[in-house]
Amino acid sequence: QVQLVESGGGLVQAGGSLRLSCAASGSGFTINAMGWYRQAPGKQRELVAVITLGDGTNYADSVKGRFTISRGNAKNTVHLQMNSLKPEDTAVYYCNLRSTWAGRYESTYWGQGTQVTVSS
């Protein structure tokens, strides 16, 4: 039902910036939260940032002050502005959506991922 399309990944030098975007499509659901996770080779997938329907936000300690998550004018979109990038930020970044169906059933969806590579 739900499709997530990610864009904005790429290769940048340390100290540079990237902006990731994710758009959700489908019907019959209410978005509770959208966010970004990342996974580096040999590492566990970890939360980067999340934004709720009420625009509350939460960030991993490692990205606070550098990354900003926001919703687009269309509330089925989310952006992650990444500034002051470090080589440690290199990972595949995944868009995540948590939704409610039929007023009570909760589901989680994942995008395919977009590669972010930060060179030293």
Coordinates of C-alpha atoms in Angstrom, one line a residue:
Q1 CA 0.0 0.0 0.0
V2 CA 2.6 2.5 1.1
Q3 CA 5.6 3.4 -1.2
L4 CA 8.5 5.5 0.0
V5 CA 10.8 7.2 -2.5
E6 CA 14.1 8.7 -1.3
S7 CA 16.4 11.1 -3.0
G8 CA 19.4 13.3 -2.3
G9 CA 22.2 11.0 -1.4
G10 CA 25.6 11.3 -2.9
L11 CA 29.3 11.9 -2.3
V12 CA 30.5 15.0 -0.5
Q13 CA 33.7 16.2 1.2
A14 CA 33.9 16.5 5.0
G15 CA 32.3 19.7 6.1
G16 CA 29.9 19.7 3.2
S17 CA 26.1 19.4 3.1
L18 CA 23.4 17.2 1.6
R19 CA 19.6 17.3 1.7
L20 CA 17.7 14.0 1.8
S21 CA 14.0 13.9 0.8
C22 CA 11.4 11.2 1.2
A23 CA 7.9 11.1 -0.2
A24 CA 5.2 8.7 0.8
S25 CA 2.4 7.6 -1.5
G26 CA -0.7 5.5 -0.9
S27 CA -4.1 5.7 0.7
G28 CA -6.1 4.6 3.7
F29 CA -3.5 5.5 6.4
T30 CA -2.6 8.3 8.7
I31 CA 1.0 9.2 9.2
N32 CA 2.1 9.2 12.8
A33 CA 5.8 9.9 12.3
M34 CA 8.4 9.9 9.6
G35 CA 12.1 9.7 10.1
W36 CA 15.5 8.6 8.9
Y37 CA 17.7 5.7 10.0
R38 CA 21.1 4.8 8.7
Q39 CA 23.3 1.7 8.5
A40 CA 27.0 1.6 7.9
P41 CA 28.8 -1.6 6.8
G42 CA 29.1 -4.0 9.6
K43 CA 27.0 -1.8 11.9
Q44 CA 23.4 -2.0 13.3
R45 CA 20.8 0.3 11.8
E46 CA 20.4 3.3 14.0
L47 CA 17.9 6.1 14.4
V48 CA 19.1 9.5 13.0
A49 CA 16.1 11.7 13.3
V50 CA 12.3 11.5 13.5
I51 CA 9.4 14.0 13.2
T52 CA 5.9 13.4 14.5
L53 CA 2.5 14.6 13.2
G54 CA 2.7 17.4 15.7
D55 CA 6.1 18.4 14.4
G56 CA 7.9 17.2 17.5
T57 CA 11.5 16.1 16.6
N58 CA 14.1 13.8 18.1
Y59 CA 17.7 13.4 17.0
A60 CA 20.6 11.0 17.7
D61 CA 23.2 12.6 19.9
S62 CA 25.8 12.2 17.1
V63 CA 23.9 14.5 14.7
K64 CA 22.4 17.1 17.1
G65 CA 23.3 20.6 15.9
R66 CA 24.3 19.4 12.5
F67 CA 21.2 17.7 11.0
T68 CA 17.6 19.1 10.8
I69 CA 14.5 17.1 10.0
S70 CA 11.4 18.8 8.6
R71 CA 8.2 18.1 6.9
G72 CA 7.4 19.5 3.5
N73 CA 4.3 21.5 2.6
A74 CA 2.8 18.2 1.6
K75 CA 2.7 16.4 4.9
N76 CA 3.6 13.1 3.2
T77 CA 7.1 14.3 2.7
V78 CA 10.1 14.7 5.0
H79 CA 13.5 16.2 4.5
L80 CA 16.8 15.8 6.3
Q81 CA 19.2 18.7 6.0
M82 CA 22.7 17.5 6.8
N83 CA 25.4 20.0 7.5
S84 CA 29.0 19.8 8.6
L85 CA 29.1 16.2 7.4
K86 CA 31.8 13.9 8.8
P87 CA 33.2 10.7 7.4
E88 CA 31.5 8.9 10.3
D89 CA 28.2 9.9 8.7
T90 CA 28.9 7.6 5.7
A91 CA 26.0 5.0 5.5
V92 CA 22.9 4.0 3.7
Y93 CA 20.1 6.2 4.9
Y94 CA 16.6 4.8 5.0
C95 CA 13.3 6.7 5.2
N96 CA 10.9 5.3 7.8
L97 CA 7.2 5.8 8.1
R98 CA 4.9 4.8 11.0
S99 CA 1.2 4.8 10.2
T100 CA -2.2 4.0 11.6
W101 CA -4.7 2.0 9.5
A102 CA -8.5 1.8 10.1
G103 CA -8.1 4.1 13.1
R104 CA -6.2 1.5 15.2
Y105 CA -3.7 -0.7 13.3
E106 CA -0.1 0.5 13.3
S107 CA 2.4 -0.3 10.6
T108 CA 6.0 0.6 9.7
Y109 CA 7.4 1.0 6.2
W110 CA 10.9 1.4 4.9
G111 CA 12.4 3.0 1.8
Q112 CA 15.0 1.3 -0.3
G113 CA 17.8 3.5 1.1
T114 CA 20.1 6.1 -0.4
Q115 CA 23.8 6.1 -0.1
V116 CA 25.6 9.0 1.6
T117 CA 29.4 9.0 1.4
V118 CA 31.6 11.6 3.1
S119 CA 35.2 11.8 2.1
S120 CA 37.9 13.0 4.5

